[in-house]
Amino acid sequence: MPITANDPQRRSWIQVNKDSDFPIQNIPFGVFLTRDDVITIGTRIGDTAIDLGALHQLGYFEGIPLTDDIFLQDSLNDFISDGKKTWRLVRNRIAEIFDINNPKLKDNEEHRRIVLFTLDEIEMQLPVQIGDYTDFYSSKEHATNVGKMFRDPENALLPNWLHIPVGYHGRSSSIVPSGIPIRRPMGQTLPPGTDTPLFGPSKRVDFELEMAFITTDANQLGEPIPVDEAEDYIFGMVLFNDWSARDIQKWEYVPLGPFLAKNFASSISPWIVTMDALEPFRVAGPKQSPAPLPYLQYSGNKSFDINLEVSLAPENSEPLTICKSNFKYMYWTMAQQLAHHTVNGCNVNSGDMMGSGTISGPTPDSYGSMLELSWSGKKPLKMKDGSERTFIEDGDTVTMKGYCQNNKVRIGFGEVSAKLLPPFSEKKKNGDR
Ligand code: CA
């Protein structure tokens, strides 16, 4: 079935600014609370949010096999379970409804009043109920940089790294939508040169520039997903800030890997951009040498050209762009990650989320974490207000943006932005902070 929603010539009767991340060719999916305190599934064109629950009740999805309440839900999980064919039919229909040449909704003021919202009339929620969250470690540059700093500069990449899309099971309870402030975590650290750990606020809170993909029900327990089928089970992607506490990480991570240094918070952008919308931006992944084992070998272009950037704003100061990277730098593709994840028969469900791992590029200005940008605190970054940063300070806001662009269309993700607050224990002592 063709993806008619991707037609670059199509224009909408909803006004869209030229540099918008959300032209009619995007049609992402999200969940929001409306001005009437109703929770619904929606999409967005330009700066207009569209209530898909209301649109469905008014009959605009007639002919597409959907249950009556499919969009009147607080998560996209059931819709995602309906599978790729339904996602495509719905996206194609939305493109038709909002096409500049279609008067049906455009000329129906009563329906427009029910269905359309300005962004300040809605509050974005988590788009899916995330059952399981897995985080990969798939940027060669990032793994090399961290290996140099945490272990051995001579053998930065461990012997398994070029053979396995390395990952770990994270925690879904602490994944929050953009805008929710994050508290500096407390924990155990081992101060340099000592052998007795201390307990206190992390002194090395960091961001990780990642993207995450969201799956549909992919397989039964025991059944692997072949690498060339894996993309059929990926609904879409979001921006993902995997907040990390480097000093806690360094002390705790041996031998079982990340734990409390990583599970205190991860922030996501609230609109899921579908793989269908990203189709025009396929590119080849990096050449893999040595060749991976056969179950990880794939055909075609399975990486995506997505520009990424991170800015840091101290409290009451202008944001400064501190990193520009690209999703295409990832060594392992999402298809390989999902094939590897299920090769042992591990089952994947609708609404599961898989983080890419920090996306660092080849040059120092493309490093996707403060750990790398400040090279473990040795090279402070100068902010616009004159202050210096090696890691994230209380009151700082970290914002990540991402978009794809060719000469016909720009498809973006909006942003994921969150402020770091002082630790919870200090809030109690100091009163209202
Ligand atoms: Ca991570």
Short mmCIF file of C-alpha atoms and ligand atoms in Angstrom, two decimals:
data_model
loop_
_atom_site.label_atom_id
_atom_site.label_comp_id
_atom_site.label_asym_id
_atom_site.label_seq_id
_atom_site.Cartn_x
_atom_site.Cartn_y
_atom_site.Cartn_z
CA MET A 1 0.00 0.00 0.00
CA PRO A 2 1.47 3.38 -1.01
CA ILE A 3 2.25 6.01 1.61
CA THR A 4 0.16 8.76 0.00
CA ALA A 5 0.58 10.83 3.19
CA ASN A 6 4.21 11.43 2.19
CA ASP A 7 3.37 13.30 -1.07
CA PRO A 8 5.76 16.27 -0.90
CA GLN A 9 3.50 18.36 -3.16
CA ARG A 10 0.54 18.24 -0.78
CA ARG A 11 -0.38 21.37 1.14
CA SER A 12 -2.76 21.72 4.06
CA TRP A 13 -5.55 24.20 4.74
CA ILE A 14 -4.00 24.48 8.21
CA GLN A 15 -1.30 27.11 8.23
CA VAL A 16 2.24 25.69 8.55
CA ASN A 17 5.36 27.85 8.88
CA LYS A 18 8.17 27.06 6.45
CA ASP A 19 10.56 25.90 9.18
CA SER A 20 7.94 23.86 11.06
CA ASP A 21 8.81 20.31 12.14
CA PHE A 22 5.18 19.33 11.51
CA PRO A 23 4.13 19.84 7.89
CA ILE A 24 1.22 17.76 6.57
CA GLN A 25 3.80 15.15 5.47
CA ASN A 26 4.73 14.40 9.11
CA ILE A 27 1.47 13.42 10.88
CA PRO A 28 2.99 12.18 14.16
CA PHE A 29 0.95 10.56 16.93
CA GLY A 30 0.68 11.64 20.56
CA VAL A 31 -1.62 11.75 23.57
CA PHE A 32 -2.89 14.98 25.05
CA LEU A 33 -5.22 16.44 27.62
CA THR A 34 -7.65 18.97 26.07
CA ARG A 35 -8.99 22.24 27.47
CA ASP A 36 -12.06 20.26 28.59
CA ASP A 37 -9.87 17.85 30.61
CA VAL A 38 -10.47 15.04 28.13
CA ILE A 39 -7.58 12.74 27.32
CA THR A 40 -7.31 11.76 23.67
CA ILE A 41 -4.99 10.52 20.99
CA GLY A 42 -4.04 13.19 18.52
CA THR A 43 -1.82 14.42 15.75
CA ARG A 44 -0.38 17.78 14.84
CA ILE A 45 -0.07 19.92 11.73
CA GLY A 46 1.96 23.13 12.14
CA ASP A 47 1.00 24.52 15.53
CA THR A 48 -2.48 22.99 15.49
CA ALA A 49 -3.26 19.87 17.52
CA ILE A 50 -5.93 17.55 16.14
CA ASP A 51 -8.19 15.39 18.31
CA LEU A 52 -8.34 12.03 16.52
CA GLY A 53 -10.91 10.68 18.99
CA ALA A 54 -13.34 13.44 18.02
CA LEU A 55 -12.51 13.09 14.34
CA HIS A 56 -13.30 9.36 14.51
CA GLN A 57 -16.62 9.99 16.35
CA LEU A 58 -17.59 12.42 13.59
CA GLY A 59 -17.09 9.68 11.00
CA TYR A 60 -13.92 10.87 9.29
CA PHE A 61 -12.26 7.44 9.44
CA GLU A 62 -15.18 5.61 7.84
CA GLY A 63 -14.04 2.56 5.88
CA ILE A 64 -10.95 1.92 8.01
CA PRO A 65 -11.37 -1.03 10.41
CA LEU A 66 -10.97 0.70 13.79
CA THR A 67 -12.77 0.05 17.08
CA ASP A 68 -15.00 2.95 18.20
CA ASP A 69 -12.76 3.88 21.14
CA ILE A 70 -9.37 3.31 19.51
CA PHE A 71 -8.40 7.00 19.85
CA LEU A 72 -10.33 7.71 23.08
CA GLN A 73 -7.52 6.30 25.18
CA ASP A 74 -4.71 7.52 27.37
CA SER A 75 -2.06 5.64 25.36
CA LEU A 76 -1.34 4.60 21.79
CA ASN A 77 -0.69 0.96 22.72
CA ASP A 78 -3.91 -0.50 21.24
CA PHE A 79 -3.60 1.54 18.04
CA ILE A 80 0.03 0.44 17.69
CA SER A 81 -1.14 -3.18 18.18
CA ASP A 82 -3.38 -2.81 15.12
CA GLY A 83 -0.22 -3.01 13.00
CA LYS A 84 1.52 -1.29 10.15
CA LYS A 85 -1.31 -1.54 7.61
CA THR A 86 -3.71 0.35 9.92
CA TRP A 87 -1.12 3.00 10.84
CA ARG A 88 -0.64 3.66 7.14
CA LEU A 89 -4.38 3.81 6.34
CA VAL A 90 -4.98 6.28 9.19
CA ARG A 91 -2.04 8.49 8.26
CA ASN A 92 -3.10 8.53 4.60
CA ARG A 93 -6.66 9.46 5.62
CA ILE A 94 -5.47 12.30 7.88
CA ALA A 95 -3.46 13.69 4.96
CA GLU A 96 -6.64 13.64 2.80
CA ILE A 97 -8.80 15.32 5.46
CA PHE A 98 -6.37 18.20 5.86
CA ASP A 99 -5.46 18.54 2.17
CA ILE A 100 -6.01 22.10 0.95
CA ASN A 101 -8.28 20.78 -1.82
CA ASN A 102 -10.63 18.89 0.52
CA PRO A 103 -13.50 21.09 1.80
CA LYS A 104 -15.17 18.47 4.04
CA LEU A 105 -13.71 19.55 7.39
CA LYS A 106 -12.21 22.81 6.15
CA ASP A 107 -15.70 24.21 5.51
CA ASN A 108 -17.42 22.71 8.55
CA GLU A 109 -16.94 25.25 11.31
CA GLU A 110 -18.76 23.22 13.95
CA HIS A 111 -16.56 20.18 13.38
CA ARG A 112 -13.41 22.29 13.27
CA ARG A 113 -14.29 23.77 16.66
CA ILE A 114 -14.57 20.26 18.15
CA VAL A 115 -11.47 18.79 16.53
CA LEU A 116 -8.79 21.51 16.46
CA PHE A 117 -6.79 22.96 19.32
CA THR A 118 -4.02 25.50 19.66
CA LEU A 119 -0.94 24.16 21.43
CA ASP A 120 -1.59 26.24 24.55
CA GLU A 121 -4.98 24.56 24.94
CA ILE A 122 -3.49 21.09 25.34
CA GLU A 123 -1.04 19.32 27.62
CA MET A 124 1.08 16.57 26.11
CA GLN A 125 1.25 13.24 27.97
CA LEU A 126 3.40 10.14 27.58
CA PRO A 127 2.33 8.73 24.18
CA VAL A 128 2.53 5.07 25.18
CA GLN A 129 2.34 3.01 28.31
CA ILE A 130 5.88 1.73 28.18
CA GLY A 131 5.92 -1.90 29.27
CA ASP A 132 9.61 -2.53 28.85
CA TYR A 133 12.51 -0.25 28.11
CA THR A 134 15.84 -1.41 26.69
CA ASP A 135 18.83 0.84 26.14
CA PHE A 136 21.51 0.06 23.57
CA TYR A 137 25.07 1.31 23.34
CA SER A 138 25.36 1.51 19.57
CA SER A 139 27.51 4.53 18.71
CA LYS A 140 31.08 3.41 18.10
CA GLU A 141 32.40 6.91 18.79
CA HIS A 142 30.55 7.10 22.13
CA ALA A 143 31.60 3.61 23.23
CA THR A 144 35.20 4.40 22.29
CA ASN A 145 35.21 7.71 24.16
CA VAL A 146 33.65 6.21 27.30
CA GLY A 147 35.99 3.20 27.14
CA LYS A 148 38.97 5.55 27.02
CA MET A 149 37.78 7.50 30.07
CA PHE A 150 36.33 4.71 32.23
CA ARG A 151 38.76 1.88 31.42
CA ASP A 152 41.73 1.66 29.10
CA PRO A 153 42.63 4.16 26.35
CA GLU A 154 44.53 1.42 24.49
CA ASN A 155 41.59 -1.01 24.45
CA ALA A 156 38.64 1.35 24.54
CA LEU A 157 36.21 -0.96 22.71
CA LEU A 158 35.64 -4.27 24.49
CA PRO A 159 36.10 -7.36 22.26
CA ASN A 160 32.35 -8.03 21.95
CA TRP A 161 31.38 -4.53 20.80
CA LEU A 162 31.88 -4.99 17.04
CA HIS A 163 29.92 -8.28 17.13
CA ILE A 164 26.95 -7.55 19.41
CA PRO A 165 24.56 -4.58 19.60
CA VAL A 166 25.33 -4.23 23.33
CA GLY A 167 22.36 -3.27 25.50
CA TYR A 168 20.78 -3.57 28.94
CA HIS A 169 17.27 -3.62 30.35
CA GLY A 170 16.35 -0.24 31.76
CA ARG A 171 13.37 0.92 33.76
CA SER A 172 10.19 2.30 32.22
CA SER A 173 8.64 3.82 35.38
CA SER A 174 10.92 6.86 35.28
CA ILE A 175 10.45 7.77 31.60
CA VAL A 176 8.65 11.12 31.46
CA PRO A 177 7.47 13.48 28.71
CA SER A 178 9.30 16.69 27.82
CA GLY A 179 8.81 19.53 30.30
CA ILE A 180 8.78 17.52 33.53
CA PRO A 181 11.70 18.72 35.74
CA ILE A 182 14.21 16.12 36.92
CA ARG A 183 15.70 15.94 40.42
CA ARG A 184 19.44 15.52 40.92
CA PRO A 185 19.83 11.95 42.20
CA MET A 186 21.40 10.92 45.50
CA GLY A 187 23.66 7.91 45.56
CA GLN A 188 26.94 6.20 46.33
CA THR A 189 30.16 7.38 44.75
CA LEU A 190 33.81 6.58 45.28
CA PRO A 191 35.82 9.84 45.42
CA PRO A 192 39.02 9.60 43.34
CA GLY A 193 42.02 8.29 45.29
CA THR A 194 39.93 6.74 48.10
CA ASP A 195 38.55 3.27 48.80
CA THR A 196 35.52 4.17 50.93
CA PRO A 197 32.30 5.23 49.20
CA LEU A 198 30.34 8.35 50.14
CA PHE A 199 26.60 8.97 50.00
CA GLY A 200 25.31 12.28 48.64
CA PRO A 201 24.04 14.17 45.61
CA SER A 202 25.62 13.14 42.33
CA LYS A 203 28.22 15.71 41.29
CA ARG A 204 28.30 14.52 37.69
CA VAL A 205 24.77 14.66 36.31
CA ASP A 206 24.82 14.32 32.54
CA PHE A 207 22.49 14.09 29.55
CA GLU A 208 22.71 11.45 26.86
CA LEU A 209 21.60 12.45 23.35
CA GLU A 210 19.63 9.46 22.13
CA MET A 211 16.63 8.54 20.04
CA ALA A 212 14.24 5.75 20.95
CA PHE A 213 11.98 3.57 18.83
CA ILE A 214 8.60 2.20 19.85
CA THR A 215 7.56 -1.30 18.85
CA THR A 216 4.31 -3.09 18.17
CA ASP A 217 3.60 -6.69 19.27
CA ALA A 218 6.40 -8.37 17.43
CA ASN A 219 6.72 -12.03 18.34
CA GLN A 220 5.64 -14.87 20.58
CA LEU A 221 7.90 -15.95 23.41
CA GLY A 222 10.56 -18.19 21.85
CA GLU A 223 10.26 -16.77 18.31
CA PRO A 224 13.07 -14.59 16.90
CA ILE A 225 12.41 -11.68 14.49
CA PRO A 226 14.58 -11.85 11.34
CA VAL A 227 16.62 -8.70 10.76
CA ASP A 228 14.99 -7.96 7.39
CA GLU A 229 11.48 -8.11 8.94
CA ALA A 230 12.35 -6.12 12.06
CA GLU A 231 11.34 -2.71 10.68
CA ASP A 232 7.74 -3.94 10.18
CA TYR A 233 7.42 -3.97 13.97
CA ILE A 234 8.72 -0.46 14.60
CA PHE A 235 5.96 2.15 14.88
CA GLY A 236 8.07 5.28 15.15
CA MET A 237 10.69 7.28 16.97
CA VAL A 238 11.09 10.00 19.61
CA LEU A 239 13.95 12.11 20.95
CA PHE A 240 15.31 10.62 24.14
CA ASN A 241 17.41 12.22 26.89
CA ASP A 242 18.76 9.37 29.01
CA TRP A 243 19.79 11.34 32.13
CA SER A 244 22.87 9.79 33.74
CA ALA A 245 24.94 10.23 36.92
CA ARG A 246 28.54 9.55 35.89
CA ASP A 247 30.04 9.36 39.39
CA ILE A 248 27.40 6.86 40.54
CA GLN A 249 27.84 4.95 37.26
CA LYS A 250 31.59 4.65 37.68
CA TRP A 251 31.31 3.07 41.15
CA GLU A 252 28.33 0.77 40.54
CA TYR A 253 28.56 -0.48 36.95
CA VAL A 254 30.89 -3.47 37.43
CA PRO A 255 30.00 -6.31 36.87
CA LEU A 256 26.30 -6.04 35.89
CA GLY A 257 26.22 -2.68 34.12
CA PRO A 258 24.15 0.46 34.65
CA PHE A 259 21.68 0.60 37.56
CA LEU A 260 20.87 3.66 39.71
CA ALA A 261 23.09 5.95 37.61
CA LYS A 262 20.63 5.57 34.76
CA ASN A 263 17.16 4.79 36.08
CA PHE A 264 16.33 8.04 37.93
CA ALA A 265 14.91 9.69 34.80
CA SER A 266 14.73 9.63 31.03
CA SER A 267 12.86 12.33 29.08
CA ILE A 268 11.17 11.86 25.70
CA SER A 269 9.68 14.15 23.07
CA PRO A 270 5.90 13.64 23.13
CA TRP A 271 5.12 13.21 19.40
CA ILE A 272 5.99 9.83 17.89
CA VAL A 273 7.16 10.35 14.31
CA THR A 274 6.26 7.24 12.31
CA MET A 275 8.75 5.18 10.34
CA ASP A 276 6.52 5.84 7.31
CA ALA A 277 7.13 9.60 7.66
CA LEU A 278 10.88 8.98 7.90
CA GLU A 279 10.93 6.82 4.75
CA PRO A 280 12.38 9.58 2.47
CA PHE A 281 15.38 9.92 4.80
CA ARG A 282 16.84 6.42 4.62
CA VAL A 283 20.61 6.22 4.25
CA ALA A 284 23.19 3.46 4.43
CA GLY A 285 24.57 2.74 7.88
CA PRO A 286 28.33 2.84 8.54
CA LYS A 287 30.28 0.00 6.95
CA GLN A 288 30.53 -2.80 9.49
CA SER A 289 33.89 -4.46 9.81
CA PRO A 290 34.27 -7.27 10.73
CA ALA A 291 31.04 -8.44 9.07
CA PRO A 292 28.47 -9.28 11.75
CA LEU A 293 27.16 -12.82 12.17
CA PRO A 294 24.53 -13.83 9.55
CA TYR A 295 21.50 -13.15 11.79
CA LEU A 296 22.61 -9.48 11.93
CA GLN A 297 23.32 -9.04 8.21
CA TYR A 298 20.70 -7.02 6.37
CA SER A 299 20.00 -5.65 2.91
CA GLY A 300 19.02 -2.13 1.89
CA ASN A 301 19.40 1.20 3.64
CA LYS A 302 18.35 0.84 7.26
CA SER A 303 19.81 3.95 8.82
CA PHE A 304 18.18 7.40 8.82
CA ASP A 305 19.54 10.90 8.26
CA ILE A 306 18.23 12.78 11.30
CA ASN A 307 19.97 15.99 12.39
CA LEU A 308 20.25 16.24 16.15
CA GLU A 309 21.31 19.04 18.46
CA VAL A 310 21.55 19.75 22.16
CA SER A 311 21.42 23.11 23.92
CA LEU A 312 22.14 23.96 27.52
CA ALA A 313 20.61 26.98 29.28
CA PRO A 314 21.71 27.99 32.80
CA GLU A 315 18.87 29.43 34.90
CA ASN A 316 17.93 32.92 33.59
CA SER A 317 20.35 32.63 30.68
CA GLU A 318 20.18 32.05 26.95
CA PRO A 319 20.57 28.50 25.65
CA LEU A 320 23.86 27.59 23.99
CA THR A 321 24.07 24.85 21.35
CA ILE A 322 26.72 22.47 22.67
CA CYS A 323 26.36 19.48 20.34
CA LYS A 324 25.35 18.77 16.75
CA SER A 325 25.12 15.12 15.82
CA ASN A 326 23.19 12.83 13.49
CA PHE A 327 21.33 9.55 13.96
CA LYS A 328 23.12 8.13 10.89
CA TYR A 329 26.36 7.86 12.90
CA MET A 330 24.92 4.84 14.74
CA TYR A 331 27.01 1.73 14.04
CA TRP A 332 24.14 -0.72 14.70
CA THR A 333 20.77 -0.09 13.04
CA MET A 334 17.39 -0.37 14.77
CA ALA A 335 16.66 -3.49 12.67
CA GLN A 336 19.83 -5.12 13.98
CA GLN A 337 19.01 -4.07 17.55
CA LEU A 338 15.53 -5.60 17.36
CA ALA A 339 16.77 -8.77 15.63
CA HIS A 340 19.46 -9.17 18.28
CA HIS A 341 17.03 -8.43 21.13
CA THR A 342 14.71 -11.25 19.98
CA VAL A 343 17.24 -13.77 18.64
CA ASN A 344 17.03 -15.71 21.91
CA GLY A 345 13.22 -15.71 21.79
CA CYS A 346 12.67 -12.68 24.07
CA ASN A 347 9.21 -11.32 23.25
CA VAL A 348 8.55 -7.66 22.48
CA ASN A 349 5.18 -5.97 23.04
CA SER A 350 3.25 -2.96 21.81
CA GLY A 351 4.59 0.17 23.47
CA ASP A 352 8.04 -1.19 24.31
CA MET A 353 10.74 1.43 23.95
CA MET A 354 14.33 0.89 22.80
CA GLY A 355 16.95 3.61 23.29
CA SER A 356 19.68 3.92 20.67
CA GLY A 357 22.42 4.69 23.15
CA THR A 358 24.23 8.03 23.14
CA ILE A 359 24.69 9.26 19.57
CA SER A 360 28.17 10.74 19.26
CA GLY A 361 29.68 11.70 15.93
CA PRO A 362 33.31 11.68 14.84
CA THR A 363 34.18 15.27 15.81
CA PRO A 364 34.35 16.77 19.34
CA ASP A 365 31.42 19.14 18.64
CA SER A 366 29.23 16.10 17.86
CA TYR A 367 29.75 14.30 21.16
CA GLY A 368 26.38 13.43 22.72
CA SER A 369 27.11 13.83 26.46
CA MET A 370 28.83 16.26 28.82
CA LEU A 371 31.16 13.42 29.82
CA GLU A 372 32.59 13.50 26.31
CA LEU A 373 32.15 17.23 25.55
CA SER A 374 34.07 18.21 28.72
CA TRP A 375 36.27 15.11 28.43
CA SER A 376 35.47 13.86 31.93
CA GLY A 377 35.45 17.37 33.37
CA LYS A 378 38.89 18.39 32.06
CA LYS A 379 37.59 20.80 29.37
CA PRO A 380 34.84 23.06 30.74
CA LEU A 381 32.33 24.59 28.31
CA LYS A 382 31.72 28.35 28.48
CA MET A 383 28.05 29.33 28.68
CA LYS A 384 26.50 32.55 27.29
CA ASP A 385 26.31 34.09 30.78
CA GLY A 386 30.07 33.54 31.25
CA SER A 387 29.71 30.60 33.65
CA GLU A 388 31.45 27.29 32.94
CA ARG A 389 30.05 23.78 32.79
CA THR A 390 31.66 20.38 33.03
CA PHE A 391 28.39 18.63 33.97
CA ILE A 392 24.78 19.79 34.48
CA GLU A 393 24.14 22.27 37.34
CA ASP A 394 20.92 22.74 39.31
CA GLY A 395 18.60 25.08 37.40
CA ASP A 396 20.07 24.17 33.99
CA THR A 397 17.69 23.24 31.19
CA VAL A 398 18.78 20.67 28.58
CA THR A 399 16.92 20.76 25.25
CA MET A 400 17.30 18.32 22.36
CA LYS A 401 15.91 18.84 18.88
CA GLY A 402 15.87 16.64 15.80
CA TYR A 403 14.75 16.97 12.19
CA CYS A 404 15.19 15.49 8.73
CA GLN A 405 15.39 17.73 5.70
CA ASN A 406 15.66 17.25 1.94
CA ASN A 407 14.92 19.71 -0.86
CA LYS A 408 11.19 18.97 -0.67
CA VAL A 409 10.19 18.51 2.95
CA ARG A 410 11.29 18.86 6.57
CA ILE A 411 10.11 16.25 9.06
CA GLY A 412 10.93 17.04 12.69
CA PHE A 413 10.48 15.74 16.18
CA GLY A 414 9.93 19.02 18.03
CA GLU A 415 11.96 18.92 21.21
CA VAL A 416 12.58 17.20 24.50
CA SER A 417 13.43 19.73 27.18
CA ALA A 418 13.81 19.40 30.95
CA LYS A 419 15.25 21.34 33.86
CA LEU A 420 17.48 19.82 36.53
CA LEU A 421 16.30 20.58 40.08
CA PRO A 422 18.27 20.19 43.35
CA PRO A 423 18.02 16.82 45.12
CA PHE A 424 14.82 15.95 46.96
CA SER A 425 16.48 15.98 50.40
CA GLU A 426 17.60 19.58 49.91
CA LYS A 427 14.06 20.58 48.99
CA LYS A 428 12.91 19.38 52.42
CA LYS A 429 15.67 21.28 54.25
CA ASN A 430 15.48 24.53 52.31
CA GLY A 431 11.75 24.77 51.98
CA ASP A 432 10.19 25.72 48.68
CA ARG A 433 12.85 25.39 46.00
CA CA B 1 21.86 5.53 27.62
#
